[in-house]
Short mmCIF file of C-alpha atoms and ligand atoms in Angstrom, two decimals:
data_model
loop_
_atom_site.label_atom_id
_atom_site.label_comp_id
_atom_site.label_asym_id
_atom_site.label_seq_id
_atom_site.Cartn_x
_atom_site.Cartn_y
_atom_site.Cartn_z
CA MET A 1 33.39 -34.47 49.76
CA PRO A 2 32.10 -34.61 53.44
CA GLU A 3 28.48 -33.43 54.24
CA SER A 4 29.68 -30.78 55.84
CA LYS A 5 31.95 -29.03 52.39
CA GLN A 6 28.72 -29.70 50.55
CA ALA A 7 27.02 -28.08 52.97
CA ASN A 8 29.26 -24.67 52.42
CA VAL A 9 29.65 -24.88 49.36
CA ARG A 10 26.29 -24.85 48.95
CA GLN A 11 26.20 -21.93 50.80
CA GLY A 12 28.89 -19.64 48.87
CA ASN A 13 30.86 -20.53 52.33
CA THR A 14 33.94 -21.31 51.21
CA LEU A 15 36.00 -18.21 52.34
CA PRO A 16 37.41 -16.32 54.96
CA ARG A 17 36.41 -12.51 54.92
CA HIS A 18 38.97 -12.05 57.80
CA VAL A 19 42.43 -13.76 57.80
CA ALA A 20 44.46 -13.37 61.16
CA ILE A 21 48.25 -14.54 61.11
CA ILE A 22 51.16 -15.45 64.04
CA MET A 23 54.07 -15.02 61.63
CA ASP A 24 56.53 -17.46 63.55
CA GLY A 25 59.44 -19.65 62.77
CA ASN A 26 61.64 -16.81 60.59
CA GLY A 27 64.85 -17.27 63.10
CA ARG A 28 64.46 -20.60 63.25
CA TRP A 29 64.72 -20.23 58.72
CA ALA A 30 67.60 -18.53 59.08
CA LYS A 31 69.12 -20.87 61.05
CA GLN A 32 69.13 -23.37 59.24
CA ARG A 33 70.62 -21.63 56.26
CA HIS A 34 73.26 -20.37 59.15
CA LEU A 35 71.94 -17.12 58.72
CA PRO A 36 71.87 -14.40 61.32
CA ARG A 37 68.26 -14.09 62.25
CA ILE A 38 67.81 -11.13 60.90
CA ALA A 39 67.84 -12.68 58.06
CA GLY A 40 64.69 -14.69 58.37
CA HIS A 41 62.91 -12.12 59.28
CA ARG A 42 63.82 -10.15 55.50
CA ALA A 43 62.34 -13.39 54.06
CA GLY A 44 59.47 -13.66 56.05
CA VAL A 45 58.83 -9.67 54.66
CA LYS A 46 58.94 -11.25 51.39
CA SER A 47 55.90 -14.08 52.45
CA VAL A 48 53.96 -10.86 54.10
CA ARG A 49 53.63 -9.36 50.61
CA ARG A 50 52.57 -12.81 48.21
CA VAL A 51 49.97 -13.57 50.92
CA VAL A 52 48.45 -9.62 50.74
CA GLU A 53 48.95 -10.66 47.10
CA GLN A 54 46.49 -13.77 47.53
CA CYS A 55 43.79 -11.99 49.67
CA ILE A 56 43.65 -9.48 47.05
CA ASP A 57 43.58 -11.44 44.40
CA LYS A 58 40.84 -14.09 46.41
CA ARG A 59 38.83 -10.29 47.40
CA ILE A 60 38.96 -11.74 51.15
CA ARG A 61 38.16 -8.51 52.64
CA ALA A 62 40.76 -8.21 56.05
CA LEU A 63 44.05 -9.39 56.52
CA THR A 64 45.26 -9.15 60.05
CA VAL A 65 49.26 -9.81 61.03
CA PHE A 66 50.82 -10.30 64.20
CA ALA A 67 54.52 -8.73 63.73
CA PHE A 68 55.82 -7.48 67.00
CA SER A 69 54.12 -8.24 70.76
CA THR A 70 54.51 -6.23 73.85
CA GLU A 71 56.34 -9.69 74.92
CA ASN A 72 59.15 -9.34 72.07
CA TRP A 73 60.56 -6.61 73.65
CA ARG A 74 62.14 -9.36 75.58
CA ARG A 75 64.31 -10.65 73.02
CA PRO A 76 68.13 -9.18 72.28
CA GLN A 77 68.15 -4.92 71.98
CA LYS A 78 69.88 -5.62 68.95
CA GLU A 79 67.25 -7.99 67.22
CA VAL A 80 65.26 -5.70 69.00
CA GLY A 81 66.64 -3.00 66.67
CA LEU A 82 67.08 -4.45 63.88
CA LEU A 83 63.19 -5.67 63.21
CA MET A 84 62.52 -1.70 63.93
CA GLU A 85 64.96 -0.40 60.68
CA LEU A 86 63.29 -3.57 58.77
CA PHE A 87 59.41 -2.30 59.66
CA LEU A 88 60.48 0.43 58.42
CA ASN A 89 62.54 -0.15 56.11
CA ALA A 90 58.96 -2.31 54.37
CA LEU A 91 56.76 0.61 55.82
CA GLU A 92 59.07 3.30 52.81
CA ARG A 93 58.84 0.37 49.48
CA GLU A 94 55.13 -1.27 50.24
CA VAL A 95 53.07 1.92 51.09
CA LYS A 96 52.57 3.22 47.67
CA LYS A 97 51.45 -0.59 45.70
CA LEU A 98 49.22 -1.61 48.85
CA HIS A 99 47.97 2.22 47.57
CA GLN A 100 47.91 1.47 44.42
CA HIS A 101 46.10 -1.95 44.95
CA ASP A 102 43.04 0.05 47.14
CA VAL A 103 44.45 -1.63 49.92
CA GLN A 104 43.69 0.05 53.24
CA MET A 105 46.65 0.17 55.91
CA ARG A 106 46.45 0.37 59.65
CA ILE A 107 49.00 -0.59 62.73
CA ILE A 108 47.80 -2.37 66.21
CA GLY A 109 49.14 -1.99 68.56
CA ASP A 110 51.22 0.23 71.48
CA ARG A 111 53.03 2.74 68.94
CA SER A 112 53.62 5.29 71.76
CA ARG A 113 57.41 3.08 72.98
CA PHE A 114 58.32 2.76 68.49
CA PRO A 115 60.69 5.53 67.07
CA ALA A 116 59.55 8.23 66.05
CA GLN A 117 60.38 8.84 62.86
CA LEU A 118 58.70 4.63 63.00
CA GLN A 119 55.84 6.47 64.23
CA ARG A 120 55.93 8.63 61.54
CA ARG A 121 55.68 6.63 58.92
CA ILE A 122 53.02 5.16 60.43
CA GLU A 123 51.00 7.77 60.49
CA GLU A 124 51.61 8.42 56.68
CA ALA A 125 50.97 4.98 56.27
CA GLU A 126 47.31 5.28 57.52
CA GLN A 127 46.39 8.38 55.99
CA TYR A 128 47.75 7.62 53.13
CA THR A 129 45.70 4.44 52.42
CA ALA A 130 42.42 5.20 54.88
CA SER A 131 39.84 5.41 52.05
CA ASN A 132 40.85 2.62 50.19
CA THR A 133 38.59 -0.47 50.26
CA ALA A 134 39.61 -3.74 48.13
CA LEU A 135 42.08 -5.61 51.40
CA THR A 136 42.20 -4.33 55.41
CA PHE A 137 44.89 -4.79 55.45
CA THR A 138 46.08 -4.38 59.80
CA ILE A 139 49.94 -4.98 61.16
CA ALA A 140 49.81 -6.11 65.25
CA ALA A 141 53.36 -4.02 66.31
CA ASN A 142 53.76 -3.82 70.54
CA TYR A 143 50.88 -5.41 70.77
CA GLY A 144 49.51 -7.52 73.06
CA GLY A 145 45.64 -9.53 73.50
CA ARG A 146 45.73 -8.61 76.96
CA TRP A 147 46.31 -5.04 76.31
CA ASP A 148 44.20 -4.76 73.68
CA ILE A 149 41.17 -5.79 76.23
CA THR A 150 42.80 -4.36 79.60
CA ARG A 151 42.84 -0.42 77.09
CA ALA A 152 39.48 -1.18 76.10
CA ALA A 153 37.61 -1.07 79.81
CA ARG A 154 40.08 1.50 80.88
CA GLU A 155 37.92 3.52 77.97
CA LEU A 156 34.71 1.43 79.49
CA GLY A 157 36.23 3.18 83.56
CA ARG A 158 36.10 6.30 82.01
CA ALA A 159 32.57 6.50 80.21
CA VAL A 160 31.33 5.14 84.00
CA ALA A 161 33.46 8.08 85.56
CA SER A 162 31.86 10.56 83.16
CA GLY A 163 28.62 9.55 83.76
CA GLU A 164 27.84 9.10 80.14
CA LEU A 165 28.05 5.45 80.74
CA ASP A 166 26.04 3.73 83.54
CA ALA A 167 28.16 0.97 84.60
CA ASP A 168 24.89 -1.66 83.91
CA ASP A 169 25.04 -1.02 80.90
CA ILE A 170 28.60 -2.58 80.07
CA SER A 171 27.71 -4.94 77.94
CA GLU A 172 29.89 -7.65 75.14
CA ASN A 173 28.74 -5.48 72.49
CA ALA A 174 30.18 -2.24 75.15
CA LEU A 175 33.39 -3.51 75.21
CA GLN A 176 33.50 -5.60 72.15
CA SER A 177 33.30 -1.74 70.25
CA ARG A 178 35.84 -0.35 71.93
CA LEU A 179 38.63 -3.12 71.01
CA ALA A 180 41.21 -2.88 67.83
CA LEU A 181 39.78 -3.74 64.66
CA ALA A 182 35.98 -3.08 66.36
CA ASP A 183 34.43 -2.73 63.04
CA LEU A 184 35.99 -5.55 61.10
CA PRO A 185 34.18 -8.81 60.99
CA GLU A 186 36.58 -10.96 63.70
CA PRO A 187 39.05 -13.04 62.05
CA ASP A 188 36.72 -16.13 60.43
CA LEU A 189 40.26 -18.17 59.75
CA PHE A 190 43.48 -17.87 62.06
CA ILE A 191 46.66 -19.47 60.46
CA ARG A 192 50.23 -19.91 62.74
CA THR A 193 53.19 -21.03 60.94
CA GLY A 194 56.21 -22.09 62.34
CA GLY A 195 54.89 -25.35 63.77
CA GLU A 196 54.01 -23.85 67.55
CA GLN A 197 50.00 -24.53 68.64
CA ARG A 198 49.44 -21.11 71.41
CA ILE A 199 47.98 -17.17 70.48
CA SER A 200 50.96 -15.71 72.48
CA ASN A 201 48.77 -13.03 73.01
CA PHE A 202 47.53 -12.73 70.13
CA LEU A 203 43.11 -11.49 69.53
CA LEU A 204 42.09 -13.34 72.35
CA TRP A 205 38.84 -11.71 71.88
CA GLN A 206 38.41 -11.24 68.72
CA LEU A 207 38.96 -15.14 67.98
CA ALA A 208 36.68 -16.86 70.01
CA TYR A 209 34.11 -18.07 67.55
CA THR A 210 37.79 -18.56 64.56
CA GLU A 211 38.75 -21.33 63.21
CA PHE A 212 42.47 -22.54 64.25
CA TYR A 213 45.04 -23.72 60.91
CA PHE A 214 48.25 -25.06 62.73
CA THR A 215 51.25 -25.86 60.06
CA ASP A 216 55.46 -26.69 60.89
CA THR A 217 55.95 -24.69 57.58
CA LEU A 218 58.37 -21.60 58.62
CA TRP A 219 56.95 -17.46 57.55
CA PRO A 220 59.16 -17.78 54.73
CA ASP A 221 58.23 -20.58 52.97
CA PHE A 222 54.87 -19.96 53.37
CA GLY A 223 53.50 -18.76 50.23
CA LYS A 224 50.73 -18.85 47.73
CA GLU A 225 50.50 -23.02 47.87
CA SER A 226 50.88 -22.97 52.07
CA PHE A 227 47.47 -20.32 51.92
CA ALA A 228 45.59 -22.26 49.77
CA GLU A 229 46.55 -24.97 52.02
CA ALA A 230 45.22 -23.49 55.15
CA LEU A 231 41.57 -20.99 53.07
CA GLU A 232 41.15 -25.32 52.14
CA SER A 233 41.04 -26.43 55.40
CA PHE A 234 38.98 -23.46 56.44
CA SER A 235 36.36 -24.71 53.19
CA SER A 236 36.21 -27.79 55.29
CA ARG A 237 35.30 -26.70 58.53
CA GLN A 238 31.10 -27.02 59.55
CA ARG A 239 31.15 -24.09 62.16
CA ARG A 240 28.40 -24.07 64.64
CA PHE A 241 27.97 -21.26 66.95
CA GLY A 242 26.83 -22.90 69.42
CA ARG A 243 24.46 -25.31 67.47
CA THR A 244 24.65 -28.57 66.55
CA SER A 245 25.18 -30.69 63.57
CA GLU A 246 22.23 -31.36 62.00
CA GLN A 247 20.61 -27.33 63.17
CA VAL A 248 23.39 -25.97 61.41
CA GLU A 249 22.63 -29.02 57.74
CA LYS A 250 19.31 -27.50 58.61
CA GLU A 251 19.57 -23.80 57.16
CA LYS A 252 21.94 -24.49 54.05
CA VAL A 253 20.56 -26.65 52.66
CA VAL A 254 17.34 -24.43 51.83
C1 IPE B 1 58.15 -14.66 64.22
O1 IPE B 1 59.42 -15.55 63.52
C2 IPE B 1 58.44 -13.20 64.00
C3 IPE B 1 58.28 -11.84 65.22
C4 IPE B 1 57.92 -12.43 66.39
C5 IPE B 1 58.99 -10.75 65.41
P1 IPE B 1 60.44 -15.85 65.08
O2 IPE B 1 61.66 -14.75 64.70
O3 IPE B 1 59.96 -15.32 66.08
O4 IPE B 1 61.28 -17.38 64.73
P2 IPE B 1 60.99 -18.85 65.58
O5 IPE B 1 59.53 -18.90 66.02
O6 IPE B 1 62.61 -17.77 65.93
O7 IPE B 1 62.28 -19.15 64.33
C1 IPE B 2 54.90 -14.67 68.48
O1 IPE B 2 55.61 -15.05 67.73
C2 IPE B 2 54.69 -12.82 68.01
C3 IPE B 2 54.67 -12.11 67.11
C4 IPE B 2 55.13 -13.92 64.92
C5 IPE B 2 54.57 -11.70 66.34
P1 IPE B 2 56.73 -15.83 68.94
O2 IPE B 2 58.01 -16.53 68.16
O3 IPE B 2 56.87 -14.16 69.89
O4 IPE B 2 55.75 -16.84 70.44
P2 IPE B 2 56.42 -17.09 71.76
O5 IPE B 2 57.66 -16.99 72.60
O6 IPE B 2 57.02 -18.60 70.70
O7 IPE B 2 55.48 -18.10 71.95
MG1 MG B 3 58.68 -17.40 67.54
#
């Protein structure tokens, strides 16, 4: 076992508290099977269910998944419409079960552009599961990291304009507290499936010190073993947060 890993194990720090995932590759998965892209998205919902179960099993506190970006409106109208339908159906089907497992559901992103019925379902799901504590499961839908930061900046601007906040008091904390996920620990582990190695405007601020894990596995093929591999990779990393490796080792070996 490498030194850094031993230290991690000793610290009992092998599991992430918060995992963030870009679920990519649904379209290619469908294409490989000569199926319409929506079949890939449907298979992708099953992968979400598997990962949620794994998080509950392993007592990971928070899971955030990227379901629809602010740029995904640029896709063919038909695919966007079917994705909205799928989102609505999945919410209707899964919420009860998630509630039984003590999962709190949240949706981050600008929901105002969604069909009215979907907006209502989202609100219901959030209210219904609001007091659950085993896992905070957040779905980023019509979300963009830039949207998130811009919105927080706008709120800061309003607070300054109303005299509630002094411009000199705009700190990292003041901005952070106005972002989505402000009350959760920042993601420890970021996973992107589907082979691309980019953030695609996901959690830009919140990923500042997150460990990145990229896999070629397409999202519908991402199962229990794939998740275990990602966790295994995470547990072998040494997180230094700007310090030297020697400093980190010293702190851990007590
Ligand atoms: C991710 O899969 C799901 C969404 C963006 C909604 P894609 O649909 O991007 O799949 P690929 O990248 O085309 O394979
Ligand atoms: C990122 O996937 C967004 C989601 C998974 C929801 P995309 O497939 O849209 O990303 P790009 O366009 O390849 O960067
Ligand atoms: Mg994609």
